[in-house]
Coordinates of C-alpha atoms and ligand atoms in Angstrom, one line a residue:
X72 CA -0.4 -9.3 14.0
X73 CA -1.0 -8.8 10.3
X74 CA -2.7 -6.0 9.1
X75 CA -3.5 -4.8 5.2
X76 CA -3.8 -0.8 4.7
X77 CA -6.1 0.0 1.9
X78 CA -7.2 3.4 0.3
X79 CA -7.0 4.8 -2.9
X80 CA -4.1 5.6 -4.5
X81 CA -2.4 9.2 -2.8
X82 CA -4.6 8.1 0.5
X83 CA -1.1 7.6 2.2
X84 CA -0.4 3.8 2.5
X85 CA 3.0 4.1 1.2
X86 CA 4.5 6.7 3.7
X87 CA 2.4 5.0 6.5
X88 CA 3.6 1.4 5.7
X89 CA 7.0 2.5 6.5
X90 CA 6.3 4.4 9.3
X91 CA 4.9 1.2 11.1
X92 CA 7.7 -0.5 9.2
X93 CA 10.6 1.4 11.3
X94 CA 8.6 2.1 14.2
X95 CA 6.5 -0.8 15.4
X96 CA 8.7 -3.6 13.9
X97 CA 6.3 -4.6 11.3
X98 CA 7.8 -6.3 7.8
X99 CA 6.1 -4.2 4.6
X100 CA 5.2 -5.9 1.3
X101 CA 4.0 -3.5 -1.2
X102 CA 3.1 -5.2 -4.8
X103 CA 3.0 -2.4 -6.0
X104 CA 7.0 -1.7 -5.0
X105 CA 7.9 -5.1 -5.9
X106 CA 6.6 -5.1 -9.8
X107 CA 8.2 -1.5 -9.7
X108 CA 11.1 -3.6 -8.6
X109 CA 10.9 -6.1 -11.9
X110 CA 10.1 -3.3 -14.5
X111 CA 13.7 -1.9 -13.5
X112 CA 15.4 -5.0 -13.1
X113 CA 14.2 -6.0 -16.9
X114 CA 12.6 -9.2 -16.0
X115 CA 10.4 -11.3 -18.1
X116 CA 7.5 -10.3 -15.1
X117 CA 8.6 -7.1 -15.5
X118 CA 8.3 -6.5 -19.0
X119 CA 4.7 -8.3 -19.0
X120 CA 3.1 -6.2 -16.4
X121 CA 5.4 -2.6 -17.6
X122 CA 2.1 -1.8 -19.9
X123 CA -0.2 -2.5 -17.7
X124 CA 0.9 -0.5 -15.1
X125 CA 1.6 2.5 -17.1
X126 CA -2.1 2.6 -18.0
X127 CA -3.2 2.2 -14.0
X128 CA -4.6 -1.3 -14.8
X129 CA -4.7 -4.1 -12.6
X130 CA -1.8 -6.8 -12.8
X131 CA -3.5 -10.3 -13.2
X132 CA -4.7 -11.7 -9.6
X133 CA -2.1 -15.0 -10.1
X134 CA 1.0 -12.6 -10.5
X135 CA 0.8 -10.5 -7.5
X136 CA -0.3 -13.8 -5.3
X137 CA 2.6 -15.5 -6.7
X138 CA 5.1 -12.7 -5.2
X139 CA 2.9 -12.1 -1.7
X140 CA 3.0 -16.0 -1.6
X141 CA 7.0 -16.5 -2.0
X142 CA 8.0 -13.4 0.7
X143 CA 5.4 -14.1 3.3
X144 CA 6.6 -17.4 4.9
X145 CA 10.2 -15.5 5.5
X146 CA 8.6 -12.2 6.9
X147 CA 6.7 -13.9 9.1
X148 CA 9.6 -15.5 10.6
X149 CA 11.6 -12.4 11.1
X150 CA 9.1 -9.7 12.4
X151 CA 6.3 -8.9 14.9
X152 CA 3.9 -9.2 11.2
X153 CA 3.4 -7.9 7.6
X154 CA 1.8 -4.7 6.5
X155 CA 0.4 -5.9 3.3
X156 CA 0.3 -2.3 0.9
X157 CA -1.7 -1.9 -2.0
X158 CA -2.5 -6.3 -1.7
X159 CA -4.9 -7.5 -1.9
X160 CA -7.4 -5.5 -4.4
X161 CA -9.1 -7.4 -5.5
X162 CA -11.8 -9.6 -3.4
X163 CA -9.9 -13.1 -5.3
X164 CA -6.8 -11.8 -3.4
X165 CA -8.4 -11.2 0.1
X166 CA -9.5 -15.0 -0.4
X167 CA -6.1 -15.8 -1.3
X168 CA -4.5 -13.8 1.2
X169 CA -6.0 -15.4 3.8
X170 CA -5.3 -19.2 3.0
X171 CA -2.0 -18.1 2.2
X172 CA -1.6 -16.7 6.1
X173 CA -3.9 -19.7 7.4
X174 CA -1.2 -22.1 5.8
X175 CA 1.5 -20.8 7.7
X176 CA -0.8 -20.9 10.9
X177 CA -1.5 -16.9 10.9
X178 CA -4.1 -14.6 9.9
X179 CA -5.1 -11.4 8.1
X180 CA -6.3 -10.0 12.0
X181 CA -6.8 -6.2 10.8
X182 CA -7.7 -4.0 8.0
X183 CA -7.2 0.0 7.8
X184 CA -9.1 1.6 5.4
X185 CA -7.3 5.3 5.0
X186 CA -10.3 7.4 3.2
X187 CA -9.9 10.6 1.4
X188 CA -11.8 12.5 -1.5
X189 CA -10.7 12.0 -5.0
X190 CA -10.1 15.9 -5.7
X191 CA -7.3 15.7 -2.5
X192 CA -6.1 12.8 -3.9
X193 CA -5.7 13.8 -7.8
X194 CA -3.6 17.2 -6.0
X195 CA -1.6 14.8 -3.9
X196 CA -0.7 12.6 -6.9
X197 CA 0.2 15.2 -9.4
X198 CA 2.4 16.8 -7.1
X199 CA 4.2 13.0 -5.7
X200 CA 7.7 12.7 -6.1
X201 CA 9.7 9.5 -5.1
X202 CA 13.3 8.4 -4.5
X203 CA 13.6 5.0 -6.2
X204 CA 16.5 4.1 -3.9
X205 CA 14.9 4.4 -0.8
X206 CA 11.5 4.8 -1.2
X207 CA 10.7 8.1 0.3
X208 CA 7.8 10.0 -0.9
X209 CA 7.9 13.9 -1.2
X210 CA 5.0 16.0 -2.2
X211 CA 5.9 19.2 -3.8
X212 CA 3.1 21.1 -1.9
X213 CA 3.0 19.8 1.7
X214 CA 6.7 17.6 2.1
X215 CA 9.0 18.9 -0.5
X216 CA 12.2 17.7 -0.2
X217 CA 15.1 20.5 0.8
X218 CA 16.8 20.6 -2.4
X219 CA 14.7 20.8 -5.4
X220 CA 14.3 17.2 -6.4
X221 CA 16.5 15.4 -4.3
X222 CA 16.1 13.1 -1.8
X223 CA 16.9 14.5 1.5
X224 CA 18.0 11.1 2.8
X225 CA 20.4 9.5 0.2
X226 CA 20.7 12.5 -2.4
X227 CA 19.4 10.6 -4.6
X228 CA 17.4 12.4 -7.7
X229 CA 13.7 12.3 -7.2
X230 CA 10.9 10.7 -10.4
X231 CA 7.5 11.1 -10.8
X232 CA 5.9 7.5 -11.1
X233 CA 4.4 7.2 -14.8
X234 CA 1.2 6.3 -13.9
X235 CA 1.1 9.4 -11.5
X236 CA 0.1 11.6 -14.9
X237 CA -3.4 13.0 -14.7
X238 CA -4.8 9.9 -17.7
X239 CA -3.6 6.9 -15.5
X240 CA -4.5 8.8 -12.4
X241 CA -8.1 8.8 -13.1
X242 CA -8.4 5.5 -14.0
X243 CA -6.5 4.0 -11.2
X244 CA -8.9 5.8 -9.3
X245 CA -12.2 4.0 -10.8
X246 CA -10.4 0.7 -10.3
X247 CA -9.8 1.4 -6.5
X248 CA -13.4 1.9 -6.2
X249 CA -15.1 -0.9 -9.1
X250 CA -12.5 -3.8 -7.9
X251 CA -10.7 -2.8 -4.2
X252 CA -13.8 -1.4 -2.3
X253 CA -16.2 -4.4 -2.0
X254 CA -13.0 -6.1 0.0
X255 CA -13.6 -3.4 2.5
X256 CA -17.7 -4.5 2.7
X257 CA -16.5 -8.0 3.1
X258 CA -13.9 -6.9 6.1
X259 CA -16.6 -5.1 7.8
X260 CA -18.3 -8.3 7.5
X261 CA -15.7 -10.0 9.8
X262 CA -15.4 -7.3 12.0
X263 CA -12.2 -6.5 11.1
X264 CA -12.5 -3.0 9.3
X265 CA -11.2 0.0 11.2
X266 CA -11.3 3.7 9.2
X267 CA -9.6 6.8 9.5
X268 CA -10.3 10.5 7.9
X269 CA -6.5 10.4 5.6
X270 CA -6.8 14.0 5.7
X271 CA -4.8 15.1 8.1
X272 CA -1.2 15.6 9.0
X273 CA 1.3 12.5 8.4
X274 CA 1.7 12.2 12.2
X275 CA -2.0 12.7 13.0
X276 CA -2.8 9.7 10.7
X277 CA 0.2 7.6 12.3
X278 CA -1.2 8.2 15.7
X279 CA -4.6 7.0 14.5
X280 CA -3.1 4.4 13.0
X281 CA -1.1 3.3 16.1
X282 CA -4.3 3.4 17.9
X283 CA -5.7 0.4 16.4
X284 CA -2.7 -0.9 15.8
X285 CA -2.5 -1.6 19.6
X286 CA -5.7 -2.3 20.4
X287 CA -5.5 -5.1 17.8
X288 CA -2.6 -6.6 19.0
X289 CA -4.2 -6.5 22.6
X290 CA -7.4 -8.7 21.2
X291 CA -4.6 -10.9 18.9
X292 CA -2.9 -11.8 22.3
X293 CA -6.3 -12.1 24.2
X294 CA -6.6 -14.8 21.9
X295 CA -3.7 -16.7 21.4
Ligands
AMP32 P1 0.8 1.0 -6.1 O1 2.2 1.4 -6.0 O2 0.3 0.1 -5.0 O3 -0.1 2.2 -6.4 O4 0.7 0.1 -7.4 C1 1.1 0.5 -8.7 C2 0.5 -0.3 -9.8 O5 0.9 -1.7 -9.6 C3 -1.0 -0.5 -9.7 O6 -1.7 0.6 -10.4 C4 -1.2 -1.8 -10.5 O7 -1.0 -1.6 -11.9 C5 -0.1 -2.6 -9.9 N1 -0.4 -3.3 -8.7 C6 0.1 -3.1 -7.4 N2 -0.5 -3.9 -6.5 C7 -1.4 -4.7 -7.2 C8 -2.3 -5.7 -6.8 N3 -2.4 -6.1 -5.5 N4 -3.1 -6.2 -7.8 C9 -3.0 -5.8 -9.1 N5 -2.2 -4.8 -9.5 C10 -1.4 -4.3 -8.6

């Protein structure tokens, strides 16, 4: 079963992908990880979409397709499905999204919305740490990490993401809502929108999560 976990930025899709990731055998494709990914590595991509990100734009609709498109053929070989994070945003890439699974005789079968005020969010983000090795979010408030800024897991230092200053935070947030939210309306549509309140506890949202997780793997089966 493939399911896509929207919310706005800070809602938690990150820390929950993974979580489903390492405990209910799902592959995770996160755009936004993979153009990380390209900034670092100095690739042509990389250097074209470096400005954009920095300002919380949207990256154009054909770039992110492109790298969903090239990954989800192999993922879907080697897993029980994808959690698509942070893709699609835009309603282009639902569309696209879903010939893309339809071609390799699957389907987008769930979406999670994870909602949250923006004034939680904006405190969550300021205070976000990552480790760029493995991916592990800290928050300085609620999930600090042991040592002061390093990563519990591989010792790694932790970084604040650039667009997690309080400019590109707004505006990342007024994108989520202009270009991400009538993909949720269209969901809904098809019946395949669940919510949950992302203000709670990291295990209480898991649970939740887990919840209709099952239950939509029960009604996949019933079908197939
Ligand atoms: P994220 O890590 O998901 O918050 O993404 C970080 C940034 O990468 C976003 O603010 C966008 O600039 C870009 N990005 C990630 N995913 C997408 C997407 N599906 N469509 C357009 N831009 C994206």
């Amino acid at each position: 079963m493939n399911l896509a976990l929207f919310g706005p930025p800070g809602s938690g899709k990150g820390t929950q992908s993974i979580l489903l990731r390492d405990r209910a055998g799902f592959s995770h494709v996160s755009t936004g990880d993979l153009l990380r990914a390209e900034r670092k590595a100095g690739t042509e991509l990389g250097h074209r979409v470096a400005d954009i990100m920095k300002q919380g734009d949207l990256v154009p609709d054909e770039i992110v397709d492109e790298l969903v498109r090239k990954r989800a053929a192999k993922l879907l070989e080697n897993s029980t499905g994808i959690v698509f994070d942070g893709y699609p945003r835009t309603l282009a890439q639902a569309q696209t999204l879903e010939a893309t699974l339809r071609g390799l005789n699957s389907d987008l079968h769930l979406a999670v919305s994870l909602d949250i005020e923006d004034q939680e969010l904006i405190l969550r983000l300021t205070n976000r740490r990552i480790c760029e090795k493995c991916k592990r979010v800290y928050n300085l408030i609620s999930n600090p990490p042991a040592k002061t800024n390093i990563c519990d897991d591989c010792k790694t230092g932790l970084v604040q993401r650039l667009d997690d200053r309080p400019e590109a935070i707004a505006h990342r947030l007024e994108e989520y809502h202009a270009q991400t939210e009538p993909i949720l309306r269209y969901l809904e549509d098809q019946g395949k929108l669940r919510r949950i309140d992302a203000d709670q506890s990291i295990q209480q949202v898991h649970d939740r999560l887990m919840r209709n997780v099952r239950d939509g793997r029960d009604e996949v089966g019933a079908l197939s």
